Amino acid sequence: MRLVFLGKQVAKYIFVTGGVVSSIGKGITTASLGRILRSRGFTVAPLKLDPYINVDAGTMNPYQHGEVFVTEDGAETDLDLGHYERFMDVNCSEGSSVTTGKIYSSVIAAERRGDYLGGTVQVIPHVTNEIKRRIVDVGAQQEADVVIAEIGGTVGDIESLPFLEAIRQMRNDAGPENVMYVHVTLVPTVGPWSEVKTKPTQHSVERLRAIGIAPDLLICRCDVDMPDDVREKISLFCGVQKKAVIESRTAATIYEVPLRYEDDGLGDLTVARLGLESRASNLHEWATLVDTLKNPERSVRIAVVGKYTSNGDAYKSIHEALIHAGIPSKSAVEMVWIESDALEQGRPPQEFLDGVDGLIVAPGFGGRGIEGKIEAIQFARETGLPFLGICLGLQMAVIEFARNVCGLVGANSEEMLPNPAYPVIHLLPEQKGVTDKGATMRLGSYDCNLVNGTLAHQLYGSNRISERHRHRYEVNNDFREKLQEMGMVISGVSPDYRLVEMVELTEHPYFIATQAHPEFKSRPNRPAPLFTGLVKAAVERKAAVGV
Ligand code: GLN
């Protein structure tokens, strides 16, 4: 019988914090730990606790914060949820992402309702209770054996203090045997002899202990093999068993990290610490995937045209989906990131696209760089370069076709120009009058019917698919007939026929675009069909061109 806490069954809880510097790999560690537990047959509910005040990541610029990841139920979340889904092969939901913004919104709404009537509303206990409620809820809703919660930011940040206080309290609330703290830290090397330094880790753990959290396990990011005496020192100074000081070297592929952690005993340590049933681990399928990724038989180059290409995280799911798509044909996918602005500076597209085997035009918002995207698409259409358009990429493909094939000079999207000569892309009717920017787009999973005999149908092998969305604009149905008459195939439509979901060209080796974001559902063991199709077409093109 499990304990009951806040009216819900208590799961086991793992809290992952980070120290010394940000971007240290907490997300991959959390995801890998989840993979390890899933491979032992446990149900895992991942959770990201983000200390920022935005209610969700939907309003954040990808330059600053990386990609906005969209869940099945339409939450706009932190990109780490993408790692959780891809590694653990689970679907996250709105409840899997908790922010300071969400916590305060609930607490303030409750105060206004009079839920705390007479009381002074404070960080402890009101804010911390709300955080704990959400942690317990996500486990209960998903009937999870284990909840793995990653706390964003770095220990020592002012804004993460309420979250750290809440997870500290959880040890008592849920019982110490049910709570485990994992701290990811940096062990740098300095000087001409690359001396390995433990002091930053000691300081970081000290800070955590000052808050009342003693880590059970340390994951040490280190770029060299960590000498045994260094592990011993960290163990001694940080009060963590030596076998629980785990080294984390930068891996050839992030997908290798769970295998390394399992080899280093992370699975056994976690199971023992939390008193979970001891079960055999089955990472065979995962190991095979990693082996394919590490030993490709061929390679292709895919160009991705977007407007945030200088931030490597801005198109994270597209990056991962391309890697997954190479697995079936044992192909390494090399990505060439092209800033769409650059294509607008008078240089012809072939200067950028010569030598690539395929093209993706990425999702995006606003007018900057769209003419560059349109030029790249025209080049792909006219030269037979395999092409996949995603969301804005579909909209730009339709504009390009309208202008250059249908002769609709001045065709554009209402998003880019208030009154274009031919508004081939216009606002979704239900978006009219929407003024709030947060969580108001057409978001989450929607069904789409695929037309028999089309490329889309062949790739998915089904008439009815479901993909995730994030957009406000759509193909204007007034132009459907004209586009079709001139050879654009509308291969996917919403079940009510109202919305164009997918278009393609037949007289082309691979030209397909979707209003959805298939990258969000791609998993290493289940690559997204439109991406697999692109990589396959790129492999064929490369073989035909003989480069
Ligand atoms: N800006 C476009 C829209 O809102 C495309 C969005 C996207 O690419 N995600 O419809």
Coordinates of C-alpha atoms and ligand atoms in Angstrom, one line a residue:
M1 CA 0.0 0.0 0.0
R2 CA 1.3 3.3 -1.0
L3 CA 1.2 6.4 1.2
V4 CA -1.4 9.0 0.5
F5 CA -0.3 12.7 0.5
L6 CA -2.4 15.7 -0.4
G7 CA -5.2 13.2 -1.1
K8 CA -3.2 11.5 -3.8
Q9 CA -1.2 8.2 -3.9
V10 CA 2.4 8.9 -3.4
A11 CA 4.9 7.8 -6.1
K12 CA 8.7 7.8 -5.9
Y13 CA 10.2 11.1 -6.7
I14 CA 13.6 12.0 -8.2
F15 CA 14.6 15.6 -8.3
V16 CA 17.3 16.7 -10.6
T17 CA 19.1 20.0 -9.9
G18 CA 22.0 21.7 -11.6
G19 CA 25.0 23.5 -10.3
V20 CA 28.0 25.7 -11.3
V21 CA 26.9 26.6 -14.8
S22 CA 23.7 26.3 -16.9
S23 CA 23.4 24.1 -20.0
I24 CA 25.2 21.4 -18.2
G25 CA 23.0 18.6 -19.4
K26 CA 20.3 18.3 -16.7
G27 CA 17.7 17.7 -19.4
I28 CA 19.6 14.9 -21.0
T29 CA 20.4 13.4 -17.5
T30 CA 16.7 13.6 -16.6
A31 CA 15.7 12.0 -19.9
S32 CA 18.4 9.3 -19.6
L33 CA 17.4 8.4 -16.1
G34 CA 13.8 8.1 -17.3
R35 CA 14.9 5.8 -20.2
I36 CA 16.8 3.6 -17.7
L37 CA 13.8 3.3 -15.5
R38 CA 11.4 2.7 -18.4
S39 CA 13.8 0.0 -19.7
R40 CA 13.3 -1.8 -16.4
G41 CA 9.5 -1.6 -16.9
F42 CA 8.6 1.3 -14.5
T43 CA 6.0 3.9 -15.4
V44 CA 7.7 7.3 -15.4
A45 CA 6.1 10.7 -15.3
P46 CA 8.6 13.5 -16.3
L47 CA 8.2 17.0 -15.1
K48 CA 10.0 20.3 -15.7
L49 CA 9.9 23.0 -13.0
D50 CA 10.9 26.3 -14.5
P51 CA 11.5 29.3 -12.3
Y52 CA 10.8 32.0 -14.9
I53 CA 7.7 34.2 -14.5
N54 CA 6.3 33.6 -17.9
V55 CA 3.2 31.3 -17.6
D56 CA 4.6 29.2 -20.4
A57 CA 7.4 29.2 -23.0
G58 CA 5.0 30.1 -25.8
T59 CA 5.7 33.8 -25.6
M60 CA 9.5 33.4 -25.5
N61 CA 11.8 34.2 -28.3
P62 CA 13.6 31.1 -29.6
Y63 CA 16.8 33.1 -29.7
Q64 CA 16.8 33.4 -26.0
H65 CA 15.2 30.3 -24.8
G66 CA 15.4 27.8 -27.7
E67 CA 12.5 25.9 -29.3
V68 CA 9.0 26.0 -27.9
F69 CA 8.0 22.4 -27.6
V70 CA 4.3 21.6 -28.1
T71 CA 2.6 18.6 -26.3
E72 CA -0.3 16.5 -27.5
D73 CA -2.7 18.5 -25.5
G74 CA -1.4 21.8 -26.9
A75 CA 0.8 23.1 -24.1
E76 CA 3.7 25.4 -25.2
T77 CA 6.6 24.2 -23.1
D78 CA 10.3 24.1 -22.6
L79 CA 12.4 22.2 -25.1
D80 CA 13.5 19.7 -22.3
L81 CA 10.1 18.1 -22.6
G82 CA 11.1 17.1 -26.1
H83 CA 14.1 15.3 -24.7
Y84 CA 11.8 13.5 -22.1
E85 CA 9.4 12.4 -24.8
R86 CA 12.1 11.2 -27.2
F87 CA 14.2 9.3 -24.6
M88 CA 11.4 7.9 -22.4
D89 CA 8.9 7.3 -25.3
V90 CA 6.1 8.9 -23.3
N91 CA 3.7 11.8 -24.0
C92 CA 4.0 14.8 -21.8
S93 CA 1.0 17.0 -21.1
E94 CA 0.2 20.5 -19.8
G95 CA 0.8 19.3 -16.3
S96 CA 4.4 18.2 -17.2
S97 CA 5.5 21.8 -17.2
V98 CA 5.3 24.0 -14.1
T99 CA 6.5 27.6 -14.1
T100 CA 6.6 30.3 -11.5
G101 CA 4.0 32.1 -13.7
K102 CA 1.6 29.1 -13.4
I103 CA 2.1 28.8 -9.7
Y104 CA 1.5 32.4 -8.9
S105 CA -1.5 32.6 -11.3
S106 CA -3.1 29.8 -9.3
V107 CA -2.2 31.1 -5.9
I108 CA -3.4 34.6 -6.7
A109 CA -6.6 33.3 -8.3
A110 CA -7.2 31.2 -5.1
E111 CA -6.6 34.3 -3.0
R112 CA -9.1 36.3 -5.0
R113 CA -11.7 33.5 -4.7
G114 CA -11.3 33.8 -1.0
D115 CA -9.7 30.3 -0.5
Y116 CA -7.3 31.6 2.1
L117 CA -9.8 34.1 3.6
G118 CA -8.3 35.6 6.7
G119 CA -4.8 34.3 6.0
T120 CA -1.7 36.1 4.9
V121 CA -0.6 34.5 1.6
Q122 CA 3.1 33.6 1.7
V123 CA 5.8 31.8 -0.3
I124 CA 5.9 29.2 2.5
P125 CA 3.4 27.5 2.7
H126 CA 1.1 28.7 0.0
V127 CA 3.4 28.9 -3.0
T128 CA 5.4 25.8 -1.9
N129 CA 2.1 23.8 -1.4
E130 CA 1.0 24.7 -4.9
I131 CA 4.3 23.5 -6.3
K132 CA 4.0 20.2 -4.3
R133 CA 0.4 19.8 -5.4
R134 CA 1.4 19.9 -9.0
I135 CA 4.3 17.5 -8.5
V136 CA 2.1 15.0 -6.8
D137 CA -0.7 15.5 -9.3
V138 CA 1.4 14.7 -12.4
G139 CA 2.4 11.4 -10.8
A140 CA -1.2 10.5 -9.8
Q141 CA -2.7 11.4 -13.2
Q142 CA -0.2 9.2 -15.0
E143 CA -0.3 6.5 -12.3
A144 CA 3.5 6.7 -12.3
D145 CA 5.8 4.6 -10.3
V146 CA 8.3 7.4 -10.5
V147 CA 8.1 11.1 -11.0
I148 CA 11.3 12.6 -12.3
A149 CA 11.3 16.4 -11.9
E150 CA 14.0 18.6 -13.3
I151 CA 14.4 22.0 -11.7
G152 CA 15.4 24.7 -14.3
G153 CA 18.2 27.1 -13.6
T154 CA 21.3 26.7 -11.4
V155 CA 21.4 26.3 -7.6
G156 CA 22.0 29.7 -6.1
D157 CA 19.6 31.5 -8.4
I158 CA 17.1 33.7 -6.4
E159 CA 14.1 32.7 -8.5
S160 CA 14.5 28.9 -8.0
L161 CA 14.4 29.1 -4.2
P162 CA 10.7 28.4 -3.8
F163 CA 11.1 25.3 -6.0
L164 CA 14.1 24.0 -4.0
E165 CA 12.2 24.6 -0.7
A166 CA 9.2 22.7 -2.1
I167 CA 11.3 19.7 -3.1
R168 CA 13.1 19.8 0.3
Q169 CA 9.8 19.6 2.0
M170 CA 8.8 16.6 -0.2
R171 CA 11.3 14.4 1.5
N172 CA 9.3 14.6 4.7
D173 CA 5.9 14.7 3.1
A174 CA 6.4 11.6 0.9
G175 CA 8.9 9.9 3.2
P176 CA 12.7 10.0 2.8
E177 CA 12.7 6.5 1.3
N178 CA 10.6 7.8 -1.6
V179 CA 12.6 10.8 -2.5
M180 CA 16.0 11.0 -4.2
Y181 CA 18.0 14.1 -5.1
V182 CA 20.3 14.1 -8.1
H183 CA 22.7 17.0 -8.6
V184 CA 24.4 17.6 -12.0
T185 CA 27.6 19.6 -11.7
L186 CA 30.7 20.6 -13.6
V187 CA 34.1 19.3 -12.9
P188 CA 36.3 21.5 -15.0
T189 CA 39.9 21.2 -16.0
V190 CA 42.3 24.1 -15.7
G191 CA 45.9 25.0 -16.5
P192 CA 48.5 23.6 -18.9
W193 CA 48.2 20.1 -17.5
S194 CA 44.4 20.0 -17.5
E195 CA 44.1 19.6 -13.8
V196 CA 40.7 18.4 -12.7
K197 CA 39.1 20.7 -10.2
T198 CA 36.5 19.7 -7.6
K199 CA 36.0 23.1 -5.9
P200 CA 33.1 24.3 -8.0
T201 CA 31.3 21.1 -7.2
Q202 CA 32.0 21.4 -3.5
H203 CA 30.6 24.9 -3.5
S204 CA 27.6 24.0 -5.4
V205 CA 26.8 21.1 -3.1
E206 CA 27.4 23.4 -0.1
R207 CA 24.8 25.8 -1.4
L208 CA 22.3 22.9 -1.9
R209 CA 23.0 21.7 1.7
A210 CA 22.5 25.2 3.0
I211 CA 19.0 25.0 1.6
G212 CA 18.5 21.7 3.4
I213 CA 19.0 19.3 0.4
A214 CA 21.7 16.7 0.6
P215 CA 22.2 15.1 -2.8
D216 CA 22.1 11.3 -3.0
L217 CA 23.8 11.2 -6.3
L218 CA 26.2 13.5 -8.2
I219 CA 26.5 13.5 -12.0
C220 CA 29.8 15.2 -12.8
R221 CA 30.3 16.7 -16.3
C222 CA 33.9 16.4 -17.0
D223 CA 35.8 16.5 -20.3
V224 CA 38.5 14.1 -19.3
D225 CA 38.4 10.7 -17.5
M226 CA 37.8 11.6 -13.9
P227 CA 40.7 10.2 -11.8
D228 CA 39.7 7.9 -9.0
D229 CA 41.2 10.2 -6.3
V230 CA 39.0 13.0 -7.7
R231 CA 35.9 10.9 -7.2
E232 CA 37.1 10.1 -3.7
K233 CA 37.6 13.7 -2.9
I234 CA 34.2 14.7 -4.2
S235 CA 32.7 11.9 -2.2
L236 CA 34.4 13.0 1.0
F237 CA 33.7 16.7 0.7
C238 CA 30.2 16.4 -0.6
G239 CA 29.0 13.6 1.6
V240 CA 28.0 11.4 -1.3
Q241 CA 28.9 7.7 -1.5
K242 CA 31.8 7.2 -3.9
K243 CA 29.8 4.8 -6.2
A244 CA 27.2 7.6 -6.4
V245 CA 29.7 10.1 -7.9
I246 CA 29.0 9.4 -11.5
E247 CA 31.1 10.8 -14.3
S248 CA 29.4 12.2 -17.4
R249 CA 31.7 12.7 -20.4
T250 CA 30.4 14.4 -23.5
A251 CA 29.1 11.5 -25.6
A252 CA 29.3 11.0 -29.4
T253 CA 25.5 11.1 -29.5
I254 CA 23.2 12.2 -26.7
Y255 CA 21.3 8.9 -27.2
E256 CA 24.4 7.1 -25.8
V257 CA 24.1 8.8 -22.4
P258 CA 21.5 6.3 -20.9
L259 CA 23.8 3.4 -21.9
R260 CA 26.8 4.9 -20.2
Y261 CA 24.8 5.8 -17.1
E262 CA 23.4 2.2 -16.9
D263 CA 26.9 0.9 -17.2
D264 CA 28.1 3.2 -14.4
G265 CA 25.4 1.8 -12.1
L266 CA 22.9 4.6 -12.2
G267 CA 20.0 2.3 -12.6
D268 CA 21.0 0.0 -9.8
L269 CA 21.7 2.9 -7.5
T270 CA 18.3 4.5 -8.2
V271 CA 16.4 1.3 -7.7
A272 CA 18.2 0.5 -4.4
R273 CA 17.9 4.1 -3.1
L274 CA 14.1 4.3 -3.8
G275 CA 13.4 0.7 -2.8
L276 CA 12.0 -0.1 -6.2
E277 CA 11.5 -3.7 -7.3
S278 CA 14.7 -5.0 -8.7
R279 CA 14.1 -5.9 -12.4
A280 CA 16.3 -6.7 -15.4
S281 CA 17.1 -3.8 -17.6
N282 CA 16.3 -4.1 -21.3
L283 CA 18.2 -1.5 -23.3
H284 CA 18.8 -3.8 -26.3
E285 CA 16.7 -1.9 -28.8
W286 CA 18.2 1.4 -27.6
A287 CA 21.7 0.0 -27.9
T288 CA 21.0 -1.0 -31.5
L289 CA 19.8 2.5 -32.3
V290 CA 22.9 4.0 -30.8
D291 CA 25.1 1.6 -32.7
T292 CA 23.5 2.6 -36.0
L293 CA 23.9 6.3 -35.1
K294 CA 27.6 5.8 -34.3
N295 CA 28.3 3.6 -37.3
P296 CA 26.4 5.1 -40.3
E297 CA 27.0 3.6 -43.8
R298 CA 26.4 6.8 -45.7
S299 CA 25.7 10.5 -45.1
V300 CA 23.5 13.2 -46.6
R301 CA 23.4 16.9 -46.2
I302 CA 20.1 18.6 -45.4
A303 CA 19.9 22.4 -45.4
V304 CA 17.5 24.0 -42.9
V305 CA 16.4 27.5 -43.8
G306 CA 15.1 29.4 -40.8
K307 CA 15.4 32.7 -39.0
Y308 CA 16.9 31.6 -35.7
T309 CA 19.6 29.3 -37.0
S310 CA 22.3 31.0 -34.9
N311 CA 20.9 29.4 -31.8
G312 CA 21.5 25.7 -32.0
D313 CA 18.5 25.0 -29.7
A314 CA 15.9 27.0 -31.7
Y315 CA 15.1 24.0 -34.0
K316 CA 15.9 21.2 -31.5
S317 CA 13.1 18.9 -32.5
I318 CA 13.8 19.3 -36.2
H319 CA 17.5 18.5 -35.5
E320 CA 16.5 15.4 -33.6
A321 CA 13.9 14.3 -36.1
L322 CA 16.5 14.4 -38.9
I323 CA 18.8 12.3 -36.8
H324 CA 16.0 9.8 -36.2
A325 CA 15.1 9.8 -39.9
G326 CA 18.6 8.7 -40.8
I327 CA 18.4 5.5 -38.7
P328 CA 16.3 3.3 -41.0
S329 CA 18.7 3.9 -44.0
K330 CA 21.8 3.9 -41.7
S331 CA 22.5 7.5 -42.8
A332 CA 24.2 10.2 -40.9
V333 CA 22.4 13.4 -41.5
E334 CA 24.6 16.5 -41.6
M335 CA 22.6 19.7 -41.2
V336 CA 23.5 22.9 -42.9
W337 CA 21.8 25.8 -41.1
I338 CA 21.0 28.7 -43.4
E339 CA 19.8 32.1 -42.0
S340 CA 16.9 33.1 -44.3
D341 CA 18.0 36.7 -44.3
A342 CA 21.2 35.7 -45.9
L343 CA 19.3 34.4 -48.9
E344 CA 17.8 37.9 -49.4
Q345 CA 21.1 39.7 -49.9
G346 CA 21.3 39.3 -53.7
R347 CA 23.3 36.1 -53.8
P348 CA 21.5 33.3 -55.8
P349 CA 20.1 30.4 -53.8
Q350 CA 22.4 27.9 -55.5
E351 CA 25.3 29.5 -53.7
F352 CA 23.8 28.3 -50.4
L353 CA 22.2 25.1 -51.7
D354 CA 24.7 23.6 -54.0
G355 CA 26.0 20.4 -52.6
V356 CA 23.1 19.8 -50.3
D357 CA 20.8 16.7 -50.8
G358 CA 17.6 18.1 -49.3
L359 CA 16.0 21.2 -47.9
I360 CA 13.7 22.0 -45.0
V361 CA 12.0 25.3 -44.6
A362 CA 11.5 25.7 -40.9
P363 CA 8.5 27.0 -38.9
G364 CA 8.5 30.7 -37.9
F365 CA 6.6 33.9 -37.3
G366 CA 6.8 37.4 -38.8
G367 CA 8.1 38.7 -42.1
R368 CA 11.8 38.7 -41.6
G369 CA 13.5 36.4 -44.0
I370 CA 10.4 35.1 -45.8
E371 CA 11.5 36.2 -49.2
G372 CA 14.7 34.1 -48.7
K373 CA 12.6 31.1 -47.8
I374 CA 10.5 31.6 -50.9
E375 CA 13.6 31.7 -53.1
A376 CA 15.0 28.6 -51.5
I377 CA 11.7 26.8 -52.2
Q378 CA 11.6 28.0 -55.8
F379 CA 15.1 26.6 -56.2
A380 CA 14.1 23.2 -54.8
R381 CA 10.9 23.0 -56.9
E382 CA 12.7 23.9 -60.1
T383 CA 15.8 21.7 -59.6
G384 CA 14.2 18.6 -58.1
L385 CA 15.9 19.1 -54.7
P386 CA 14.0 17.1 -52.1
F387 CA 12.0 19.5 -50.0
L388 CA 10.0 19.4 -46.8
G389 CA 8.1 22.5 -45.6
I390 CA 7.0 22.7 -42.0
C391 CA 4.2 25.0 -40.9
L392 CA 5.4 28.4 -42.2
G393 CA 7.3 26.3 -44.7
L394 CA 4.0 25.1 -46.1
Q395 CA 2.7 28.6 -46.2
M396 CA 5.8 29.8 -48.1
A397 CA 5.6 26.9 -50.5
V398 CA 2.0 27.9 -51.3
I399 CA 3.0 31.5 -51.8
E400 CA 5.9 30.5 -54.1
F401 CA 3.6 28.3 -56.2
A402 CA 0.9 30.9 -56.4
R403 CA 3.4 33.6 -57.5
N404 CA 5.6 31.6 -59.9
V405 CA 3.3 28.9 -61.2
C406 CA -0.2 30.3 -60.9
G407 CA 0.9 33.8 -62.0
L408 CA -0.7 35.4 -58.9
V409 CA 1.9 38.3 -58.7
G410 CA 2.0 39.8 -55.2
A411 CA 0.6 36.7 -53.5
N412 CA 1.4 36.7 -49.8
S413 CA 0.3 35.9 -46.3
E414 CA -1.8 38.3 -44.3
E415 CA 0.7 37.7 -41.5
M416 CA 3.4 39.5 -43.5
L417 CA 1.4 42.1 -45.4
P418 CA -1.9 43.6 -44.3
N419 CA -3.7 43.6 -47.7
P420 CA -1.8 41.5 -50.2
A421 CA -2.9 41.4 -53.9
Y422 CA -3.7 37.7 -53.4
P423 CA -4.0 36.7 -49.7
V424 CA -3.3 33.0 -50.4
I425 CA -2.5 32.6 -46.6
H426 CA -4.9 34.2 -44.2
L427 CA -5.9 34.2 -40.6
L428 CA -7.8 31.2 -39.3
P429 CA -11.4 32.3 -38.9
E430 CA -11.4 31.4 -35.2
Q431 CA -8.4 33.6 -34.7
K432 CA -10.3 36.8 -35.6
G433 CA -10.6 39.0 -32.6
V434 CA -8.0 37.1 -30.6
T435 CA -5.7 39.7 -29.0
D436 CA -3.9 37.8 -26.2
K437 CA -0.7 36.3 -27.4
G438 CA -0.3 33.5 -24.8
A439 CA -1.7 30.0 -25.6
T440 CA -4.2 31.3 -28.2
M441 CA -2.9 29.7 -31.4
R442 CA -4.3 26.5 -32.9
L443 CA -2.3 24.2 -30.6
G444 CA -1.8 20.5 -30.1
S445 CA -2.8 17.4 -31.9
Y446 CA -5.4 17.5 -34.6
D447 CA -6.5 14.8 -37.0
C448 CA -5.9 15.0 -40.7
N449 CA -7.3 12.9 -43.6
L450 CA -4.8 11.8 -46.3
V451 CA -5.9 11.3 -49.9
N452 CA -5.4 7.8 -51.3
G453 CA -2.5 7.5 -53.8
T454 CA -0.6 10.6 -52.6
L455 CA 2.9 10.7 -51.4
A456 CA 1.7 11.6 -47.9
H457 CA -0.6 8.6 -47.8
Q458 CA 2.2 6.3 -49.0
L459 CA 4.6 7.7 -46.3
Y460 CA 2.2 7.4 -43.4
G461 CA 0.6 4.2 -44.7
S462 CA -2.8 5.4 -43.3
N463 CA -5.8 7.6 -44.3
R464 CA -6.1 9.2 -40.9
I465 CA -3.2 10.7 -39.0
S466 CA -2.7 13.0 -36.1
E467 CA 0.1 15.6 -35.7
R468 CA 0.7 18.5 -33.4
H469 CA 0.1 22.1 -34.5
R470 CA 1.1 25.7 -33.6
H471 CA -0.2 28.3 -35.9
R472 CA -2.7 31.2 -36.5
Y473 CA -2.7 31.3 -40.3
E474 CA -3.9 28.8 -43.0
V475 CA -4.2 28.3 -46.7
N476 CA -7.1 30.5 -48.0
N477 CA -9.7 28.2 -49.4
D478 CA -10.6 30.7 -52.1
F479 CA -7.4 29.7 -53.8
R480 CA -7.6 26.0 -53.4
E481 CA -9.1 25.4 -56.9
K482 CA -6.5 27.6 -58.6
L483 CA -3.6 25.9 -56.9
Q484 CA -5.0 22.4 -57.7
E485 CA -5.7 23.4 -61.3
M486 CA -2.0 24.3 -61.7
G487 CA -0.8 21.1 -60.2
M488 CA -0.5 21.5 -56.5
V489 CA -1.9 18.4 -54.8
I490 CA -3.7 18.9 -51.6
S491 CA -2.9 15.6 -50.0
G492 CA -4.1 16.3 -46.4
V493 CA -7.1 18.1 -45.1
S494 CA -8.8 18.4 -41.7
P495 CA -11.6 15.9 -41.2
D496 CA -14.2 18.7 -41.8
Y497 CA -12.4 19.6 -45.1
R498 CA -12.0 23.2 -43.9
L499 CA -8.3 23.3 -43.5
V500 CA -5.4 22.4 -45.9
E501 CA -3.0 20.3 -43.8
M502 CA -0.6 19.0 -46.5
V503 CA 0.4 19.8 -50.0
E504 CA 2.7 18.1 -52.5
L505 CA 3.9 18.1 -56.1
T506 CA 3.8 15.1 -58.3
E507 CA 6.3 16.1 -61.0
H508 CA 9.1 16.2 -58.4
P509 CA 11.2 13.5 -56.6
Y510 CA 10.1 14.8 -53.2
F511 CA 8.2 18.0 -52.6
I512 CA 5.9 18.0 -49.6
A513 CA 4.8 20.5 -47.0
T514 CA 2.7 20.3 -43.9
Q515 CA 0.8 22.8 -41.7
A516 CA 1.7 20.6 -38.7
H517 CA 4.9 20.0 -36.8
P518 CA 5.7 16.3 -37.4
E519 CA 9.1 16.9 -35.7
F520 CA 7.4 16.9 -32.2
K521 CA 6.3 13.3 -32.5
S522 CA 9.5 11.9 -33.9
R523 CA 11.2 9.3 -31.7
P524 CA 14.4 7.5 -32.3
N525 CA 12.5 4.2 -32.5
R526 CA 9.7 5.8 -34.5
P527 CA 11.0 8.5 -36.9
A528 CA 8.4 10.9 -38.4
P529 CA 7.4 9.6 -41.9
L530 CA 7.8 13.0 -43.6
F531 CA 11.4 13.2 -42.3
T532 CA 12.2 9.6 -43.2
G533 CA 10.9 10.3 -46.7
L534 CA 13.1 13.4 -47.0
V535 CA 16.2 11.6 -46.0
K536 CA 15.4 8.6 -48.3
A537 CA 14.9 11.0 -51.2
A538 CA 18.2 12.8 -50.3
V539 CA 20.1 9.5 -50.2
E540 CA 18.6 8.6 -53.7
R541 CA 19.5 12.0 -55.1
K542 CA 23.0 11.8 -53.8
A543 CA 23.5 8.4 -55.3
A544 CA 22.0 9.6 -58.6
V545 CA 24.2 12.7 -58.7
G546 CA 27.1 10.5 -57.8
V547 CA 28.8 12.8 -55.3
Ligands
GLN1 N1 3.4 32.1 -38.5 C1 2.6 31.1 -39.1 C2 1.3 31.0 -38.4 O1 1.1 31.4 -37.3 C3 3.4 29.8 -39.0 C4 3.6 29.3 -37.6 C5 4.6 28.2 -37.5 O2 5.5 28.0 -38.4 N2 4.6 27.5 -36.4 O3 0.4 30.4 -39.0

